């Protein structure tokens, strides 16, 4: 158990706030706007939404509930993200007002004077359970469009008894069908939406604006994160994949590397992603070579794939775990990988145990809420930065899947139209397990090392 500790306020060099940030800070003090129940800061990344909203929120709470002990709900997708991204801003806002904030991490309680902010991560549908029986006077929801709808409804519902309750939400836009867009932006007449564009953060240097635009050259992420639009994911998922650049003759690269680094293996590290197949799905292994544990400092070389699709009707039987492990040993051909990231679903854990029994470093692939989108963003960025290459002869299924992978307009997640996505899944497991690509924070750190999200 850890007791309350002082929270370090975000260190921000503010010369001025933009007019939109000032709206977030002051709307509740003006006759014209204060009747709204909801305030939403929506728009491009790095535009000062969280900071502006935190300052407004803390000043409203401390003024409105001064002198009476009151509970509030503060939430983000995970508690870790909240502690890292939100609490320093709230502490900053509280400091401007002269309050010192303390945080009890084991209880998830941020405290300042009489006010208690219950800090929650809401990664999945069951997250709402912790709110049962809780009474609050306000909510502050960071990245609200990524939270489960039932959690948001429940959190807001917890404040029903408080006539002064207000709800403070911020997010980047998602799909037009997202409930935040539908219910708050489009329908709720008592919701005040403040739209943020890149120029609304006076602290964002031109160089960073250019880096953000370079990082999201086109497609759905460009529309959402740069243009600030609720955009449909449509067309190709990997529009940044360029066959002319990213598909290579790996033998030539390996030969060159061996010439450059005689007496060494061509790549410093090797690791494997594995999409484990239950039933008649394809079983896929993908092998990568790379030189650094920090993805910003290396390129990745997909050296080969193993692709097996059972077809019992045509006599191609499913494999046993023992057969699959034999295939893995053959696939590795003596290479000692740093890890083998296996999808643990649908019986994958038993396969992991079988691999481990043979002394191979197999482990369950890292997953998480939003891990598919975060993983896609991560890999797209590697394409854009020309940091990933595929062997033209040994990765045919991977290349085929990359070229066909498309967004399904009706669903919120991408589905492979006209193909399958087992190699792409194996690749995501490799990056999520070795490089944290299942969390958006990993995906939004550009190869330049500049944090852009
Ligand atoms: N007025 C300002 N002056 C100087 N720096 C600022 C100002 N507003 C915000 N910043 C800084 O700009 C960066 C982005 O701000 P913030 O995190 O509030 O953006 P955001 O819109 O919430 O981004 P995201 O959508 O990626 O969560 C932070 O480093 C923040 O401290
Ligand atoms: Mg933010």
GROMACS .gro file of N, CA and C in nm, residues 50-173:
model
  372
   50UNK      N    1  -0.625   1.882  -2.353
   50UNK     CA    2  -0.620   1.829  -2.217
   50UNK      C    3  -0.576   1.936  -2.117
   51UNK      N    4  -0.477   2.015  -2.157
   51UNK     CA    5  -0.428   2.119  -2.065
   51UNK      C    6  -0.537   2.223  -2.040
   52UNK      N    7  -0.596   2.273  -2.149
   52UNK     CA    8  -0.699   2.377  -2.134
   52UNK      C    9  -0.816   2.326  -2.051
   53UNK      N   10  -0.859   2.205  -2.079
   53UNK     CA   11  -0.975   2.151  -2.010
   53UNK      C   12  -0.944   2.126  -1.861
   54UNK      N   13  -0.821   2.083  -1.833
   54UNK     CA   14  -0.783   2.056  -1.693
   54UNK      C   15  -0.785   2.185  -1.610
   55UNK      N   16  -0.739   2.293  -1.672
   55UNK     CA   17  -0.737   2.420  -1.598
   55UNK      C   18  -0.880   2.465  -1.570
   56UNK      N   19  -0.964   2.455  -1.675
   56UNK     CA   20  -1.105   2.493  -1.656
   56UNK      C   21  -1.172   2.406  -1.552
   57UNK      N   22  -1.148   2.278  -1.561
   57UNK     CA   23  -1.214   2.182  -1.472
   57UNK      C   24  -1.175   2.206  -1.326
   58UNK      N   25  -1.046   2.217  -1.301
   58UNK     CA   26  -1.005   2.233  -1.161
   58UNK      C   27  -1.057   2.365  -1.104
   59UNK      N   28  -1.057   2.470  -1.186
   59UNK     CA   29  -1.105   2.597  -1.129
   59UNK      C   30  -1.255   2.591  -1.103
   60UNK      N   31  -1.329   2.525  -1.193
   60UNK     CA   32  -1.474   2.510  -1.171
   60UNK      C   33  -1.502   2.426  -1.044
   61UNK      N   34  -1.433   2.314  -1.030
   61UNK     CA   35  -1.456   2.228  -0.912
   61UNK      C   36  -1.425   2.305  -0.784
   62UNK      N   37  -1.308   2.367  -0.778
   62UNK     CA   38  -1.264   2.428  -0.653
   62UNK      C   39  -1.353   2.547  -0.616
   63UNK      N   40  -1.407   2.613  -0.717
   63UNK     CA   41  -1.496   2.727  -0.690
   63UNK      C   42  -1.636   2.679  -0.653
   64UNK      N   43  -1.687   2.583  -0.728
   64UNK     CA   44  -1.826   2.542  -0.711
   64UNK      C   45  -1.848   2.464  -0.582
   65UNK      N   46  -1.752   2.380  -0.546
   65UNK     CA   47  -1.775   2.290  -0.432
   65UNK      C   48  -1.688   2.327  -0.312
   66UNK      N   49  -1.637   2.446  -0.313
   66UNK     CA   50  -1.551   2.491  -0.205
   66UNK      C   51  -1.619   2.471  -0.069
   67UNK      N   52  -1.549   2.410   0.023
   67UNK     CA   53  -1.602   2.399   0.159
   67UNK      C   54  -1.687   2.275   0.182
   68UNK      N   55  -1.724   2.203   0.078
   68UNK     CA   56  -1.800   2.080   0.104
   68UNK      C   57  -1.728   1.962   0.039
   69UNK      N   58  -1.713   1.858   0.119
   69UNK     CA   59  -1.639   1.741   0.070
   69UNK      C   60  -1.718   1.678  -0.045
   70UNK      N   61  -1.657   1.671  -0.162
   70UNK     CA   62  -1.729   1.625  -0.281
   70UNK      C   63  -1.644   1.526  -0.360
   71UNK      N   64  -1.713   1.427  -0.417
   71UNK     CA   65  -1.644   1.328  -0.500
   71UNK      C   66  -1.661   1.360  -0.648
   72UNK      N   67  -1.558   1.329  -0.724
   72UNK     CA   68  -1.562   1.349  -0.869
   72UNK      C   69  -1.502   1.227  -0.937
   73UNK      N   70  -1.540   1.207  -1.063
   73UNK     CA   71  -1.488   1.092  -1.138
   73UNK      C   72  -1.395   1.143  -1.248
   74UNK      N   73  -1.273   1.093  -1.246
   74UNK     CA   74  -1.177   1.127  -1.351
   74UNK      C   75  -1.137   0.995  -1.418
   75UNK      N   76  -1.151   0.987  -1.549
   75UNK     CA   77  -1.122   0.857  -1.614
   75UNK      C   78  -1.050   0.874  -1.746
   76UNK      N   79  -0.974   0.770  -1.778
   76UNK     CA   80  -0.909   0.758  -1.908
   76UNK      C   81  -0.912   0.611  -1.945
   77UNK      N   82  -0.853   0.579  -2.059
   77UNK     CA   83  -0.863   0.440  -2.104
   77UNK      C   84  -0.797   0.342  -2.006
   78UNK      N   85  -0.682   0.380  -1.955
   78UNK     CA   86  -0.621   0.297  -1.851
   78UNK      C   87  -0.578   0.388  -1.737
   79UNK      N   88  -0.561   0.328  -1.619
   79UNK     CA   89  -0.521   0.407  -1.503
   79UNK      C   90  -0.379   0.461  -1.526
   80UNK      N   91  -0.296   0.380  -1.591
   80UNK     CA   92  -0.159   0.423  -1.619
   80UNK      C   93  -0.157   0.546  -1.708
   81UNK      N   94  -0.240   0.545  -1.813
   81UNK     CA   95  -0.246   0.659  -1.904
   81UNK      C   96  -0.295   0.783  -1.829
   82UNK      N   97  -0.390   0.760  -1.740
   82UNK     CA   98  -0.446   0.871  -1.663
   82UNK      C   99  -0.339   0.933  -1.572
   83UNK      N  100  -0.264   0.844  -1.504
   83UNK     CA  101  -0.161   0.895  -1.413
   83UNK      C  102  -0.053   0.971  -1.489
   84UNK      N  103  -0.024   0.920  -1.608
   84UNK     CA  104   0.084   0.982  -1.686
   84UNK      C  105   0.038   1.108  -1.759
   85UNK      N  106  -0.081   1.104  -1.817
   85UNK     CA  107  -0.121   1.213  -1.907
   85UNK      C  108  -0.215   1.315  -1.845
   86UNK      N  109  -0.293   1.273  -1.747
   86UNK     CA  110  -0.398   1.363  -1.699
   86UNK      C  111  -0.364   1.424  -1.563
   87UNK      N  112  -0.319   1.342  -1.470
   87UNK     CA  113  -0.295   1.395  -1.335
   87UNK      C  114  -0.198   1.513  -1.332
   88UNK      N  115  -0.089   1.510  -1.410
   88UNK     CA  116   0.000   1.627  -1.406
   88UNK      C  117  -0.070   1.756  -1.450
   89UNK      N  118  -0.165   1.743  -1.545
   89UNK     CA  119  -0.240   1.861  -1.588
   89UNK      C  120  -0.336   1.909  -1.479
   90UNK      N  121  -0.402   1.814  -1.413
   90UNK     CA  122  -0.493   1.855  -1.305
   90UNK      C  123  -0.413   1.920  -1.193
   91UNK      N  124  -0.297   1.860  -1.163
   91UNK     CA  125  -0.212   1.918  -1.058
   91UNK      C  126  -0.166   2.058  -1.099
   92UNK      N  127  -0.144   2.076  -1.229
   92UNK     CA  128  -0.104   2.207  -1.282
   92UNK      C  129  -0.216   2.308  -1.258
   93UNK      N  130  -0.339   2.265  -1.294
   93UNK     CA  131  -0.454   2.354  -1.274
   93UNK      C  132  -0.472   2.388  -1.127
   94UNK      N  133  -0.457   2.288  -1.041
   94UNK     CA  134  -0.474   2.311  -0.897
   94UNK      C  135  -0.366   2.405  -0.844
   95UNK      N  136  -0.246   2.389  -0.899
   95UNK     CA  137  -0.136   2.474  -0.852
   95UNK      C  138  -0.161   2.621  -0.890
   96UNK      N  139  -0.216   2.643  -1.008
   96UNK     CA  140  -0.248   2.781  -1.048
   96UNK      C  141  -0.343   2.846  -0.949
   97UNK      N  142  -0.427   2.760  -0.886
   97UNK     CA  143  -0.525   2.813  -0.790
   97UNK      C  144  -0.469   2.817  -0.648
   98UNK      N  145  -0.346   2.768  -0.635
   98UNK     CA  146  -0.282   2.770  -0.502
   98UNK      C  147  -0.305   2.643  -0.422
   99UNK      N  148  -0.354   2.537  -0.485
   99UNK     CA  149  -0.376   2.411  -0.412
   99UNK      C  150  -0.264   2.312  -0.442
  100UNK      N  151  -0.232   2.236  -0.339
  100UNK     CA  152  -0.135   2.129  -0.358
  100UNK      C  153  -0.215   2.000  -0.370
  101UNK      N  154  -0.186   1.923  -0.473
  101UNK     CA  155  -0.262   1.799  -0.494
  101UNK      C  156  -0.181   1.680  -0.444
  102UNK      N  157  -0.248   1.587  -0.377
  102UNK     CA  158  -0.181   1.462  -0.341
  102UNK      C  159  -0.256   1.346  -0.406
  103UNK      N  160  -0.182   1.239  -0.427
  103UNK     CA  161  -0.241   1.125  -0.498
  103UNK      C  162  -0.210   0.997  -0.422
  104UNK      N  163  -0.316   0.923  -0.391
  104UNK     CA  164  -0.300   0.792  -0.330
  104UNK      C  165  -0.312   0.689  -0.442
  105UNK      N  166  -0.197   0.638  -0.483
  105UNK     CA  167  -0.199   0.555  -0.604
  105UNK      C  168  -0.275   0.424  -0.584
  106UNK      N  169  -0.259   0.360  -0.468
  106UNK     CA  170  -0.324   0.230  -0.452
  106UNK      C  171  -0.476   0.246  -0.449
  107UNK      N  172  -0.523   0.359  -0.398
  107UNK     CA  173  -0.669   0.381  -0.398
  107UNK      C  174  -0.716   0.457  -0.521
  108UNK      N  175  -0.623   0.513  -0.596
  108UNK     CA  176  -0.659   0.592  -0.713
  108UNK      C  177  -0.734   0.719  -0.675
  109UNK      N  178  -0.688   0.784  -0.570
  109UNK     CA  179  -0.759   0.905  -0.526
  109UNK      C  180  -0.667   1.027  -0.535
  110UNK      N  181  -0.713   1.125  -0.612
  110UNK     CA  182  -0.643   1.254  -0.617
  110UNK      C  183  -0.718   1.347  -0.523
  111UNK      N  184  -0.643   1.416  -0.435
  111UNK     CA  185  -0.712   1.500  -0.337
  111UNK      C  186  -0.655   1.641  -0.337
  112UNK      N  187  -0.744   1.737  -0.323
  112UNK     CA  188  -0.703   1.877  -0.309
  112UNK      C  189  -0.809   1.945  -0.224
  113UNK      N  190  -0.767   2.005  -0.113
  113UNK     CA  191  -0.862   2.063  -0.015
  113UNK      C  192  -0.972   1.960   0.014
  114UNK      N  193  -1.101   2.000  -0.003
  114UNK     CA  194  -1.210   1.906   0.031
  114UNK      C  195  -1.246   1.813  -0.085
  115UNK      N  196  -1.181   1.831  -0.197
  115UNK     CA  197  -1.227   1.760  -0.316
  115UNK      C  198  -1.152   1.629  -0.338
  116UNK      N  199  -1.230   1.527  -0.372
  116UNK     CA  200  -1.172   1.395  -0.394
  116UNK      C  201  -1.203   1.352  -0.538
  117UNK      N  202  -1.099   1.328  -0.615
  117UNK     CA  203  -1.116   1.286  -0.754
  117UNK      C  204  -1.083   1.138  -0.761
  118UNK      N  205  -1.183   1.059  -0.795
  118UNK     CA  206  -1.159   0.914  -0.804
  118UNK      C  207  -1.108   0.883  -0.945
  119UNK      N  208  -0.988   0.831  -0.952
  119UNK     CA  209  -0.921   0.815  -1.081
  119UNK      C  210  -0.935   0.671  -1.130
  120UNK      N  211  -0.993   0.656  -1.247
  120UNK     CA  212  -1.026   0.522  -1.296
  120UNK      C  213  -0.977   0.501  -1.439
  121UNK      N  214  -0.933   0.379  -1.466
  121UNK     CA  215  -0.907   0.338  -1.604
  121UNK      C  216  -1.029   0.261  -1.651
  122UNK      N  217  -1.069   0.283  -1.776
  122UNK     CA  218  -1.188   0.213  -1.827
  122UNK      C  219  -1.155   0.146  -1.959
  123UNK      N  220  -1.080   0.035  -1.952
  123UNK     CA  221  -1.039  -0.029  -2.077
  123UNK      C  222  -1.147  -0.114  -2.144
  124UNK      N  223  -1.244  -0.161  -2.067
  124UNK     CA  224  -1.342  -0.251  -2.130
  124UNK      C  225  -1.482  -0.236  -2.069
  125UNK      N  226  -1.574  -0.308  -2.127
  125UNK     CA  227  -1.716  -0.298  -2.089
  125UNK      C  228  -1.740  -0.322  -1.940
  126UNK      N  229  -1.657  -0.406  -1.879
  126UNK     CA  230  -1.680  -0.436  -1.737
  126UNK      C  231  -1.628  -0.326  -1.644
  127UNK      N  232  -1.557  -0.229  -1.701
  127UNK     CA  233  -1.497  -0.125  -1.617
  127UNK      C  234  -1.603  -0.047  -1.541
  128UNK      N  235  -1.724  -0.043  -1.596
  128UNK     CA  236  -1.830   0.033  -1.529
  128UNK      C  237  -1.866  -0.024  -1.391
  129UNK      N  238  -1.833  -0.151  -1.367
  129UNK     CA  239  -1.874  -0.214  -1.241
  129UNK      C  240  -1.824  -0.138  -1.119
  130UNK      N  241  -1.704  -0.083  -1.128
  130UNK     CA  242  -1.648  -0.014  -1.011
  130UNK      C  243  -1.728   0.111  -0.974
  131UNK      N  244  -1.811   0.157  -1.066
  131UNK     CA  245  -1.888   0.280  -1.038
  131UNK      C  246  -2.017   0.253  -0.961
  132UNK      N  247  -2.056   0.127  -0.954
  132UNK     CA  248  -2.183   0.093  -0.887
  132UNK      C  249  -2.187   0.152  -0.746
  133UNK      N  250  -2.295   0.218  -0.716
  133UNK     CA  251  -2.316   0.268  -0.580
  133UNK      C  252  -2.237   0.393  -0.546
  134UNK      N  253  -2.169   0.449  -0.644
  134UNK     CA  254  -2.083   0.565  -0.618
  134UNK      C  255  -2.160   0.693  -0.653
  135UNK      N  256  -2.142   0.796  -0.574
  135UNK     CA  257  -2.210   0.923  -0.603
  135UNK      C  258  -2.104   1.030  -0.630
  136UNK      N  259  -2.125   1.108  -0.736
  136UNK     CA  260  -2.025   1.209  -0.770
  136UNK      C  261  -2.093   1.337  -0.816
  137UNK      N  262  -2.011   1.442  -0.828
  137UNK     CA  263  -2.066   1.571  -0.869
  137UNK      C  264  -2.018   1.613  -1.007
  138UNK      N  265  -1.921   1.539  -1.063
  138UNK     CA  266  -1.873   1.576  -1.197
  138UNK      C  267  -1.794   1.461  -1.256
  139UNK      N  268  -1.773   1.469  -1.389
  139UNK     CA  269  -1.682   1.374  -1.453
  139UNK      C  270  -1.584   1.452  -1.539
  140UNK      N  271  -1.463   1.397  -1.547
  140UNK     CA  272  -1.361   1.449  -1.638
  140UNK      C  273  -1.312   1.328  -1.715
  141UNK      N  274  -1.342   1.321  -1.845
  141UNK     CA  275  -1.313   1.201  -1.923
  141UNK      C  276  -1.213   1.232  -2.034
  142UNK      N  277  -1.092   1.181  -2.016
  142UNK     CA  278  -0.986   1.206  -2.114
  142UNK      C  279  -0.998   1.103  -2.226
  143UNK      N  280  -0.975   1.143  -2.348
  143UNK     CA  281  -0.989   1.054  -2.464
  143UNK      C  282  -1.124   0.981  -2.457
  144UNK      N  283  -1.229   1.059  -2.436
  144UNK     CA  284  -1.362   1.003  -2.411
  144UNK      C  285  -1.410   0.910  -2.523
  145UNK      N  286  -1.370   0.939  -2.648
  145UNK     CA  287  -1.420   0.857  -2.759
  145UNK      C  288  -1.364   0.715  -2.755
  146UNK      N  289  -1.260   0.693  -2.675
  146UNK     CA  290  -1.203   0.559  -2.665
  146UNK      C  291  -1.260   0.481  -2.546
  147UNK      N  292  -1.341   0.547  -2.464
  147UNK     CA  293  -1.395   0.479  -2.346
  147UNK      C  294  -1.520   0.400  -2.386
  148UNK      N  295  -1.548   0.291  -2.312
  148UNK     CA  296  -1.671   0.217  -2.343
  148UNK      C  297  -1.794   0.304  -2.314
  149UNK      N  298  -1.891   0.295  -2.402
  149UNK     CA  299  -2.011   0.379  -2.386
  149UNK      C  300  -2.080   0.353  -2.253
  150UNK      N  301  -2.087   0.227  -2.211
  150UNK     CA  302  -2.158   0.199  -2.086
  150UNK      C  303  -2.087   0.262  -1.966
  151UNK      N  304  -1.956   0.274  -1.975
  151UNK     CA  305  -1.882   0.339  -1.866
  151UNK      C  306  -1.915   0.488  -1.861
  152UNK      N  307  -1.914   0.551  -1.978
  152UNK     CA  308  -1.942   0.695  -1.984
  152UNK      C  309  -2.085   0.721  -1.933
  153UNK      N  310  -2.180   0.641  -1.979
  153UNK     CA  311  -2.319   0.658  -1.934
  153UNK      C  312  -2.329   0.642  -1.783
  154UNK      N  313  -2.264   0.538  -1.734
  154UNK     CA  314  -2.271   0.509  -1.591
  154UNK      C  315  -2.205   0.621  -1.508
  155UNK      N  316  -2.089   0.669  -1.554
  155UNK     CA  317  -2.017   0.774  -1.480
  155UNK      C  318  -2.104   0.899  -1.473
  156UNK      N  319  -2.164   0.935  -1.586
  156UNK     CA  320  -2.250   1.054  -1.588
  156UNK      C  321  -2.373   1.031  -1.500
  157UNK      N  322  -2.426   0.909  -1.507
  157UNK     CA  323  -2.543   0.874  -1.426
  157UNK      C  324  -2.516   0.885  -1.275
  158UNK      N  325  -2.391   0.866  -1.236
  158UNK     CA  326  -2.356   0.874  -1.093
  158UNK      C  327  -2.371   1.016  -1.039
  159UNK      N  328  -2.386   1.113  -1.130
  159UNK     CA  329  -2.391   1.253  -1.087
  159UNK      C  330  -2.534   1.308  -1.090
  160UNK      N  331  -2.630   1.221  -1.108
  160UNK     CA  332  -2.768   1.263  -1.133
  160UNK      C  333  -2.828   1.344  -1.019
  161UNK      N  334  -2.782   1.316  -0.897
  161UNK     CA  335  -2.840   1.385  -0.781
  161UNK      C  336  -2.784   1.526  -0.762
  162UNK      N  337  -2.682   1.560  -0.838
  162UNK     CA  338  -2.616   1.689  -0.815
  162UNK      C  339  -2.659   1.789  -0.922
  163UNK      N  340  -2.742   1.886  -0.885
  163UNK     CA  341  -2.790   1.980  -0.988
  163UNK      C  342  -2.679   2.064  -1.051
  164UNK      N  343  -2.572   2.081  -0.978
  164UNK     CA  344  -2.462   2.162  -1.035
  164UNK      C  345  -2.367   2.080  -1.123
  165UNK      N  346  -2.395   1.950  -1.137
  165UNK     CA  347  -2.301   1.862  -1.208
  165UNK      C  348  -2.268   1.912  -1.349
  166UNK      N  349  -2.142   1.897  -1.387
  166UNK     CA  350  -2.098   1.926  -1.523
  166UNK      C  351  -2.005   1.813  -1.567
  167UNK      N  352  -1.997   1.793  -1.699
  167UNK     CA  353  -1.914   1.684  -1.750
  167UNK      C  354  -1.815   1.739  -1.851
  168UNK      N  355  -1.691   1.705  -1.827
  168UNK     CA  356  -1.581   1.763  -1.904
  168UNK      C  357  -1.513   1.654  -1.984
  169UNK      N  358  -1.527   1.660  -2.116
  169UNK     CA  359  -1.477   1.553  -2.202
  169UNK      C  360  -1.378   1.608  -2.305
  170UNK      N  361  -1.277   1.528  -2.335
  170UNK     CA  362  -1.192   1.564  -2.449
  170UNK      C  363  -1.151   1.440  -2.526
  171UNK      N  364  -1.127   1.458  -2.655
  171UNK     CA  365  -1.085   1.344  -2.737
  171UNK      C  366  -1.039   1.390  -2.875
  172UNK      N  367  -0.971   1.299  -2.942
  172UNK     CA  368  -0.950   1.313  -3.087
  172UNK      C  369  -1.073   1.253  -3.151
  173UNK      N  370  -1.111   1.301  -3.268
  173UNK     CA  371  -1.228   1.241  -3.331
  173UNK      C  372  -1.201   1.097  -3.371
   0.00000   0.00000   0.00000
